[in-house]
Amino acid sequence: MRTKDEIRHKVWNALTEKKLGRFPFPLTNRIPNFKGAEAAAKHVQEMDFYKEASVVKVNPDAPQLPLRTSILKDGKTLLIPTPRLKDGFVMIKPEWVPQGEERKAASIKHMNTYGKVIPLGEIPEIDLIVVGSVAIHADGRRLGKGEGYADREYAILREIGNKPVPVITTINSEQLVEDDIPRDSYDLAVDWIFTESGGVETHTPYEKPEGIEWQHVSEEDMENMPILRELKEF
């Protein structure tokens, strides 16, 4: 049985060797950008759960930029976690973005210019969650880059009372693996997988976290992610 890290490196290497990755390089140790990201985003836009969503939370990584851009163009509120959860979440309302500047507003570099960091108590009800992935199993088991941010972000939102909502990911089909991905109790499984070819529902059997498992939060985590301390006092 491969370890989580072995599976990650297998995928990063395959994307690199088959020239399926895109800037930024190297693909290792990050959520890899991939050829087909725009097509995967378009498949998401065709779904009823996307059309009906008013507020969508999306990871800040490069491969999800096309989808973040579309969310603003489609008149939805975008919520982006700050890198490494240093400052919590940035909210960008579509009316704050001049027409034609949606892609710029949805980028990590400029999201703070168009949006604002919001405290936990002001986070709106989220209707759809998009996560980046390194590797995905057809049953919804997911590997990120190994630092646990997507899992924590979901747990934080459940902790403050957000209802359970669909969790989806966009990937290149090369990132779909048959490996038996090891799983921890706090790992977040996904409900839908979108590739350049279309979307498929996972019917995942795995329960999602209902909140933070505080026994797995170190003092260093609390220092590095002030939002966790804020959550403890929430």
PDB file of C-alpha atoms in Angstrom:
ATOM      1  CA  MET A   1       0.000   0.000   0.000  1.00  0.00           C
ATOM      2  CA  ARG A   2       1.461   3.343  -1.039  1.00  0.00           C
ATOM      3  CA  THR A   3       1.738   6.165   1.479  1.00  0.00           C
ATOM      4  CA  LYS A   4      -0.042   9.458   0.854  1.00  0.00           C
ATOM      5  CA  ASP A   5       3.230  11.079  -0.129  1.00  0.00           C
ATOM      6  CA  GLU A   6       4.152   8.301  -2.548  1.00  0.00           C
ATOM      7  CA  ILE A   7       0.808   8.736  -4.304  1.00  0.00           C
ATOM      8  CA  ARG A   8       1.308  12.507  -4.505  1.00  0.00           C
ATOM      9  CA  HIS A   9       4.738  12.113  -6.083  1.00  0.00           C
ATOM     10  CA  LYS A  10       3.419   9.534  -8.528  1.00  0.00           C
ATOM     11  CA  VAL A  11       0.842  12.063  -9.761  1.00  0.00           C
ATOM     12  CA  TRP A  12       3.229  15.042  -9.834  1.00  0.00           C
ATOM     13  CA  ASN A  13       5.717  12.943 -11.836  1.00  0.00           C
ATOM     14  CA  ALA A  14       3.059  11.713 -14.281  1.00  0.00           C
ATOM     15  CA  LEU A  15       1.772  15.237 -14.949  1.00  0.00           C
ATOM     16  CA  THR A  16       5.340  16.449 -15.469  1.00  0.00           C
ATOM     17  CA  GLU A  17       6.407  13.578 -17.740  1.00  0.00           C
ATOM     18  CA  LYS A  18       3.245  13.770 -19.874  1.00  0.00           C
ATOM     19  CA  LYS A  19       3.508  17.576 -20.068  1.00  0.00           C
ATOM     20  CA  LEU A  20       0.013  18.006 -18.636  1.00  0.00           C
ATOM     21  CA  GLY A  21       1.052  20.615 -16.088  1.00  0.00           C
ATOM     22  CA  ARG A  22       1.053  24.390 -16.463  1.00  0.00           C
ATOM     23  CA  PHE A  23       2.768  27.308 -14.743  1.00  0.00           C
ATOM     24  CA  PRO A  24       3.730  27.572 -11.915  1.00  0.00           C
ATOM     25  CA  PHE A  25       6.514  24.985 -12.036  1.00  0.00           C
ATOM     26  CA  PRO A  26       7.724  22.714 -10.568  1.00  0.00           C
ATOM     27  CA  LEU A  27       4.402  20.969  -9.979  1.00  0.00           C
ATOM     28  CA  THR A  28       5.688  19.220  -6.858  1.00  0.00           C
ATOM     29  CA  ASN A  29       4.649  20.332  -3.367  1.00  0.00           C
ATOM     30  CA  ARG A  30       1.689  22.316  -4.651  1.00  0.00           C
ATOM     31  CA  ILE A  31      -1.828  21.848  -6.015  1.00  0.00           C
ATOM     32  CA  PRO A  32      -0.664  21.372  -9.616  1.00  0.00           C
ATOM     33  CA  ASN A  33      -1.971  23.619 -12.353  1.00  0.00           C
ATOM     34  CA  PHE A  34      -3.064  21.543 -15.328  1.00  0.00           C
ATOM     35  CA  LYS A  35      -4.049  21.646 -18.980  1.00  0.00           C
ATOM     36  CA  GLY A  36      -7.831  21.499 -19.202  1.00  0.00           C
ATOM     37  CA  ALA A  37      -8.550  23.656 -16.130  1.00  0.00           C
ATOM     38  CA  GLU A  38     -10.870  25.927 -18.152  1.00  0.00           C
ATOM     39  CA  ALA A  39     -12.799  22.956 -19.560  1.00  0.00           C
ATOM     40  CA  ALA A  40     -13.208  21.458 -16.067  1.00  0.00           C
ATOM     41  CA  ALA A  41     -14.516  24.817 -14.797  1.00  0.00           C
ATOM     42  CA  LYS A  42     -17.063  24.974 -17.623  1.00  0.00           C
ATOM     43  CA  HIS A  43     -18.382  21.531 -16.675  1.00  0.00           C
ATOM     44  CA  VAL A  44     -18.922  22.802 -13.114  1.00  0.00           C
ATOM     45  CA  GLN A  45     -20.893  25.780 -14.459  1.00  0.00           C
ATOM     46  CA  GLU A  46     -23.364  23.401 -16.128  1.00  0.00           C
ATOM     47  CA  MET A  47     -24.420  21.833 -12.815  1.00  0.00           C
ATOM     48  CA  ASP A  48     -27.655  22.804 -11.029  1.00  0.00           C
ATOM     49  CA  PHE A  49     -25.885  23.001  -7.667  1.00  0.00           C
ATOM     50  CA  TYR A  50     -23.539  25.583  -9.178  1.00  0.00           C
ATOM     51  CA  LYS A  51     -26.309  27.570 -10.865  1.00  0.00           C
ATOM     52  CA  GLU A  52     -28.316  27.683  -7.625  1.00  0.00           C
ATOM     53  CA  ALA A  53     -25.351  28.677  -5.421  1.00  0.00           C
ATOM     54  CA  SER A  54     -25.094  32.301  -4.274  1.00  0.00           C
ATOM     55  CA  VAL A  55     -21.848  31.990  -2.280  1.00  0.00           C
ATOM     56  CA  VAL A  56     -18.994  29.694  -3.345  1.00  0.00           C
ATOM     57  CA  LYS A  57     -15.794  29.004  -1.422  1.00  0.00           C
ATOM     58  CA  VAL A  58     -12.805  28.134  -3.613  1.00  0.00           C
ATOM     59  CA  ASN A  59      -9.166  27.370  -2.782  1.00  0.00           C
ATOM     60  CA  PRO A  60      -6.647  30.031  -3.901  1.00  0.00           C
ATOM     61  CA  ASP A  61      -4.517  27.793  -6.151  1.00  0.00           C
ATOM     62  CA  ALA A  62      -3.739  28.396  -9.843  1.00  0.00           C
ATOM     63  CA  PRO A  63      -5.780  25.544 -11.412  1.00  0.00           C
ATOM     64  CA  GLN A  64      -8.995  26.886  -9.852  1.00  0.00           C
ATOM     65  CA  LEU A  65      -8.478  30.460 -11.163  1.00  0.00           C
ATOM     66  CA  PRO A  66     -10.766  29.864 -14.205  1.00  0.00           C
ATOM     67  CA  LEU A  67     -13.556  28.742 -11.873  1.00  0.00           C
ATOM     68  CA  ARG A  68     -13.046  31.637  -9.434  1.00  0.00           C
ATOM     69  CA  THR A  69     -13.215  34.005 -12.419  1.00  0.00           C
ATOM     70  CA  SER A  70     -16.463  32.422 -13.644  1.00  0.00           C
ATOM     71  CA  ILE A  71     -18.032  32.678 -10.187  1.00  0.00           C
ATOM     72  CA  LEU A  72     -17.594  36.461 -10.203  1.00  0.00           C
ATOM     73  CA  LYS A  73     -18.732  36.747 -13.842  1.00  0.00           C
ATOM     74  CA  ASP A  74     -21.837  34.719 -12.955  1.00  0.00           C
ATOM     75  CA  GLY A  75     -22.768  37.215 -10.223  1.00  0.00           C
ATOM     76  CA  LYS A  76     -21.917  35.019  -7.244  1.00  0.00           C
ATOM     77  CA  THR A  77     -20.046  35.927  -4.066  1.00  0.00           C
ATOM     78  CA  LEU A  78     -16.577  34.351  -3.913  1.00  0.00           C
ATOM     79  CA  LEU A  79     -14.919  33.303  -0.665  1.00  0.00           C
ATOM     80  CA  ILE A  80     -11.192  32.503  -0.827  1.00  0.00           C
ATOM     81  CA  PRO A  81      -9.117  31.246   2.100  1.00  0.00           C
ATOM     82  CA  THR A  82      -5.946  33.264   2.489  1.00  0.00           C
ATOM     83  CA  PRO A  83      -2.762  31.260   1.771  1.00  0.00           C
ATOM     84  CA  ARG A  84      -1.918  29.032   4.749  1.00  0.00           C
ATOM     85  CA  LEU A  85      -5.032  30.449   6.446  1.00  0.00           C
ATOM     86  CA  LYS A  86      -2.897  33.310   7.820  1.00  0.00           C
ATOM     87  CA  ASP A  87      -5.758  35.821   7.721  1.00  0.00           C
ATOM     88  CA  GLY A  88      -8.810  33.608   7.480  1.00  0.00           C
ATOM     89  CA  PHE A  89     -11.064  34.226   4.484  1.00  0.00           C
ATOM     90  CA  VAL A  90     -11.332  36.946   1.832  1.00  0.00           C
ATOM     91  CA  MET A  91     -14.820  37.737   0.499  1.00  0.00           C
ATOM     92  CA  ILE A  92     -15.283  39.254  -2.960  1.00  0.00           C
ATOM     93  CA  LYS A  93     -18.766  40.360  -3.969  1.00  0.00           C
ATOM     94  CA  PRO A  94     -19.410  40.562  -7.718  1.00  0.00           C
ATOM     95  CA  GLU A  95     -20.574  44.170  -7.443  1.00  0.00           C
ATOM     96  CA  TRP A  96     -17.143  45.124  -6.080  1.00  0.00           C
ATOM     97  CA  VAL A  97     -15.468  44.041  -9.326  1.00  0.00           C
ATOM     98  CA  PRO A  98     -15.602  46.242 -12.463  1.00  0.00           C
ATOM     99  CA  GLN A  99     -16.687  44.329 -15.558  1.00  0.00           C
ATOM    100  CA  GLY A 100     -13.696  42.790 -17.309  1.00  0.00           C
ATOM    101  CA  GLU A 101     -11.563  42.603 -14.153  1.00  0.00           C
ATOM    102  CA  GLU A 102     -12.962  39.351 -12.759  1.00  0.00           C
ATOM    103  CA  ARG A 103      -9.864  37.265 -13.527  1.00  0.00           C
ATOM    104  CA  LYS A 104      -7.596  39.804 -11.879  1.00  0.00           C
ATOM    105  CA  ALA A 105      -9.889  40.036  -8.833  1.00  0.00           C
ATOM    106  CA  ALA A 106      -9.934  36.226  -8.490  1.00  0.00           C
ATOM    107  CA  SER A 107      -6.129  35.947  -8.457  1.00  0.00           C
ATOM    108  CA  ILE A 108      -4.143  35.451  -5.245  1.00  0.00           C
ATOM    109  CA  LYS A 109      -2.092  38.542  -6.038  1.00  0.00           C
ATOM    110  CA  HIS A 110      -5.059  40.914  -6.284  1.00  0.00           C
ATOM    111  CA  MET A 111      -7.872  39.309  -4.259  1.00  0.00           C
ATOM    112  CA  ASN A 112      -7.256  41.593  -1.268  1.00  0.00           C
ATOM    113  CA  THR A 113      -7.518  44.670  -3.511  1.00  0.00           C
ATOM    114  CA  TYR A 114     -11.019  43.747  -4.688  1.00  0.00           C
ATOM    115  CA  GLY A 115     -12.201  41.867  -1.615  1.00  0.00           C
ATOM    116  CA  LYS A 116     -11.817  42.096   2.132  1.00  0.00           C
ATOM    117  CA  VAL A 117     -10.835  39.790   4.958  1.00  0.00           C
ATOM    118  CA  ILE A 118     -13.920  39.015   7.008  1.00  0.00           C
ATOM    119  CA  PRO A 119     -14.179  37.813  10.607  1.00  0.00           C
ATOM    120  CA  LEU A 120     -15.794  34.448  11.295  1.00  0.00           C
ATOM    121  CA  GLY A 121     -19.022  36.056  12.456  1.00  0.00           C
ATOM    122  CA  GLU A 122     -19.520  37.772   9.089  1.00  0.00           C
ATOM    123  CA  ILE A 123     -18.951  34.772   6.811  1.00  0.00           C
ATOM    124  CA  PRO A 124     -22.131  34.326   4.753  1.00  0.00           C
ATOM    125  CA  GLU A 125     -23.850  30.970   4.377  1.00  0.00           C
ATOM    126  CA  ILE A 126     -21.822  29.035   1.801  1.00  0.00           C
ATOM    127  CA  ASP A 127     -23.653  26.943  -0.821  1.00  0.00           C
ATOM    128  CA  LEU A 128     -20.796  25.155  -2.574  1.00  0.00           C
ATOM    129  CA  ILE A 129     -17.184  24.320  -1.714  1.00  0.00           C
ATOM    130  CA  VAL A 130     -14.420  23.798  -4.271  1.00  0.00           C
ATOM    131  CA  VAL A 131     -11.124  22.233  -3.205  1.00  0.00           C
ATOM    132  CA  GLY A 132      -7.866  21.743  -5.070  1.00  0.00           C
ATOM    133  CA  SER A 133      -6.374  18.270  -5.254  1.00  0.00           C
ATOM    134  CA  VAL A 134      -3.165  16.448  -6.051  1.00  0.00           C
ATOM    135  CA  ALA A 135      -4.773  13.005  -6.315  1.00  0.00           C
ATOM    136  CA  ILE A 136      -8.364  11.754  -6.217  1.00  0.00           C
ATOM    137  CA  HIS A 137      -9.872   8.285  -5.973  1.00  0.00           C
ATOM    138  CA  ALA A 138     -13.195   7.646  -7.730  1.00  0.00           C
ATOM    139  CA  ASP A 139     -14.816   7.058  -4.300  1.00  0.00           C
ATOM    140  CA  GLY A 140     -14.073  10.654  -3.254  1.00  0.00           C
ATOM    141  CA  ARG A 141     -10.923  10.122  -1.217  1.00  0.00           C
ATOM    142  CA  ARG A 142      -8.649  13.084  -1.828  1.00  0.00           C
ATOM    143  CA  LEU A 143      -5.045  14.095  -1.360  1.00  0.00           C
ATOM    144  CA  GLY A 144      -4.051  17.745  -1.217  1.00  0.00           C
ATOM    145  CA  LYS A 145      -0.455  18.858  -0.998  1.00  0.00           C
ATOM    146  CA  GLY A 146      -0.197  17.491   2.524  1.00  0.00           C
ATOM    147  CA  GLU A 147      -0.716  20.441   4.826  1.00  0.00           C
ATOM    148  CA  GLY A 148      -4.392  19.858   5.616  1.00  0.00           C
ATOM    149  CA  TYR A 149      -5.756  23.303   4.806  1.00  0.00           C
ATOM    150  CA  ALA A 150      -8.823  22.210   2.807  1.00  0.00           C
ATOM    151  CA  ASP A 151      -9.782  19.798   5.602  1.00  0.00           C
ATOM    152  CA  ARG A 152      -9.372  22.527   8.219  1.00  0.00           C
ATOM    153  CA  GLU A 153     -11.256  25.115   6.177  1.00  0.00           C
ATOM    154  CA  TYR A 154     -14.236  22.795   5.811  1.00  0.00           C
ATOM    155  CA  ALA A 155     -14.137  21.936   9.521  1.00  0.00           C
ATOM    156  CA  ILE A 156     -14.016  25.648  10.446  1.00  0.00           C
ATOM    157  CA  LEU A 157     -17.081  26.395   8.329  1.00  0.00           C
ATOM    158  CA  ARG A 158     -19.011  23.506   9.906  1.00  0.00           C
ATOM    159  CA  GLU A 159     -17.860  24.636  13.340  1.00  0.00           C
ATOM    160  CA  ILE A 160     -19.426  28.091  12.823  1.00  0.00           C
ATOM    161  CA  GLY A 161     -22.704  26.541  11.708  1.00  0.00           C
ATOM    162  CA  ASN A 162     -22.532  26.307   7.913  1.00  0.00           C
ATOM    163  CA  LYS A 163     -24.830  23.600   6.580  1.00  0.00           C
ATOM    164  CA  PRO A 164     -23.327  20.552   4.829  1.00  0.00           C
ATOM    165  CA  VAL A 165     -22.930  21.461   1.142  1.00  0.00           C
ATOM    166  CA  PRO A 166     -21.517  19.733  -1.953  1.00  0.00           C
ATOM    167  CA  VAL A 167     -17.722  19.544  -2.027  1.00  0.00           C
ATOM    168  CA  ILE A 168     -16.216  19.354  -5.518  1.00  0.00           C
ATOM    169  CA  THR A 169     -12.788  19.392  -7.118  1.00  0.00           C
ATOM    170  CA  THR A 170     -11.398  20.167 -10.579  1.00  0.00           C
ATOM    171  CA  ILE A 171      -8.461  18.071 -11.791  1.00  0.00           C
ATOM    172  CA  ASN A 172      -6.806  16.678 -14.896  1.00  0.00           C
ATOM    173  CA  SER A 173      -7.958  13.084 -15.494  1.00  0.00           C
ATOM    174  CA  GLU A 174      -4.335  11.993 -14.922  1.00  0.00           C
ATOM    175  CA  GLN A 175      -4.868  12.889 -11.232  1.00  0.00           C
ATOM    176  CA  LEU A 176      -7.522  10.180 -10.848  1.00  0.00           C
ATOM    177  CA  VAL A 177      -5.805   7.258  -9.154  1.00  0.00           C
ATOM    178  CA  GLU A 178      -6.745   3.685  -8.303  1.00  0.00           C
ATOM    179  CA  ASP A 179      -4.379   3.562  -5.339  1.00  0.00           C
ATOM    180  CA  ASP A 180      -5.927   2.758  -1.963  1.00  0.00           C
ATOM    181  CA  ILE A 181      -5.503   6.270  -0.548  1.00  0.00           C
ATOM    182  CA  PRO A 182      -4.885   6.089   3.219  1.00  0.00           C
ATOM    183  CA  ARG A 183      -7.426   8.097   5.171  1.00  0.00           C
ATOM    184  CA  ASP A 184      -7.494   9.955   8.494  1.00  0.00           C
ATOM    185  CA  SER A 185     -10.645  10.872  10.415  1.00  0.00           C
ATOM    186  CA  TYR A 186     -10.286  14.587   9.600  1.00  0.00           C
ATOM    187  CA  ASP A 187      -9.759  14.081   5.842  1.00  0.00           C
ATOM    188  CA  LEU A 188     -12.327  15.692   3.555  1.00  0.00           C
ATOM    189  CA  ALA A 189     -13.826  13.505   0.815  1.00  0.00           C
ATOM    190  CA  VAL A 190     -15.350  15.073  -2.313  1.00  0.00           C
ATOM    191  CA  ASP A 191     -18.827  14.565  -3.800  1.00  0.00           C
ATOM    192  CA  TRP A 192     -18.056  15.429  -7.421  1.00  0.00           C
ATOM    193  CA  ILE A 193     -14.921  15.241  -9.574  1.00  0.00           C
ATOM    194  CA  PHE A 194     -14.618  17.455 -12.654  1.00  0.00           C
ATOM    195  CA  THR A 195     -11.962  16.860 -15.305  1.00  0.00           C
ATOM    196  CA  GLU A 196     -11.404  18.255 -18.780  1.00  0.00           C
ATOM    197  CA  SER A 197     -13.852  15.554 -19.990  1.00  0.00           C
ATOM    198  CA  GLY A 198     -16.797  16.137 -17.648  1.00  0.00           C
ATOM    199  CA  GLY A 199     -18.087  15.575 -14.146  1.00  0.00           C
ATOM    200  CA  VAL A 200     -18.774  12.421 -12.153  1.00  0.00           C
ATOM    201  CA  GLU A 201     -20.468  11.979  -8.792  1.00  0.00           C
ATOM    202  CA  THR A 202     -18.416   9.957  -6.310  1.00  0.00           C
ATOM    203  CA  HIS A 203     -21.254   8.754  -4.033  1.00  0.00           C
ATOM    204  CA  THR A 204     -18.538   8.801  -1.408  1.00  0.00           C
ATOM    205  CA  PRO A 205     -19.155   6.541   1.599  1.00  0.00           C
ATOM    206  CA  TYR A 206     -16.889   8.687   3.791  1.00  0.00           C
ATOM    207  CA  GLU A 207     -18.309  11.038   6.421  1.00  0.00           C
ATOM    208  CA  LYS A 208     -17.138  14.632   6.316  1.00  0.00           C
ATOM    209  CA  PRO A 209     -15.727  16.393   9.381  1.00  0.00           C
ATOM    210  CA  GLU A 210     -18.379  18.108  11.491  1.00  0.00           C
ATOM    211  CA  GLY A 211     -15.885  20.468  13.097  1.00  0.00           C
ATOM    212  CA  ILE A 212     -12.271  20.833  14.161  1.00  0.00           C
ATOM    213  CA  GLU A 213     -10.704  17.821  15.854  1.00  0.00           C
ATOM    214  CA  TRP A 214      -8.910  19.907  18.450  1.00  0.00           C
ATOM    215  CA  GLN A 215      -6.760  16.985  19.592  1.00  0.00           C
ATOM    216  CA  HIS A 216      -4.953  17.267  16.245  1.00  0.00           C
ATOM    217  CA  VAL A 217      -4.342  21.038  16.568  1.00  0.00           C
ATOM    218  CA  SER A 218      -0.899  21.948  17.912  1.00  0.00           C
ATOM    219  CA  GLU A 219       0.165  25.162  19.636  1.00  0.00           C
ATOM    220  CA  GLU A 220       2.187  25.899  16.514  1.00  0.00           C
ATOM    221  CA  ASP A 221      -0.984  25.575  14.408  1.00  0.00           C
ATOM    222  CA  MET A 222      -2.694  28.081  16.719  1.00  0.00           C
ATOM    223  CA  GLU A 223       0.212  30.493  16.279  1.00  0.00           C
ATOM    224  CA  ASN A 224       0.374  30.123  12.502  1.00  0.00           C
ATOM    225  CA  MET A 225      -3.390  30.243  11.954  1.00  0.00           C
ATOM    226  CA  PRO A 226      -4.924  32.942  14.189  1.00  0.00           C
ATOM    227  CA  ILE A 227      -8.339  31.983  12.807  1.00  0.00           C
ATOM    228  CA  LEU A 228      -8.154  28.821  14.947  1.00  0.00           C
ATOM    229  CA  ARG A 229      -7.734  30.925  18.073  1.00  0.00           C
ATOM    230  CA  GLU A 230     -10.597  33.116  16.918  1.00  0.00           C
ATOM    231  CA  LEU A 231     -12.675  29.980  16.414  1.00  0.00           C
ATOM    232  CA  LYS A 232     -11.940  28.749  19.945  1.00  0.00           C
ATOM    233  CA  GLU A 233     -13.349  32.044  21.274  1.00  0.00           C
ATOM    234  CA  PHE A 234     -16.219  32.165  18.783  1.00  0.00           C
TER     235      PHE A 234
END
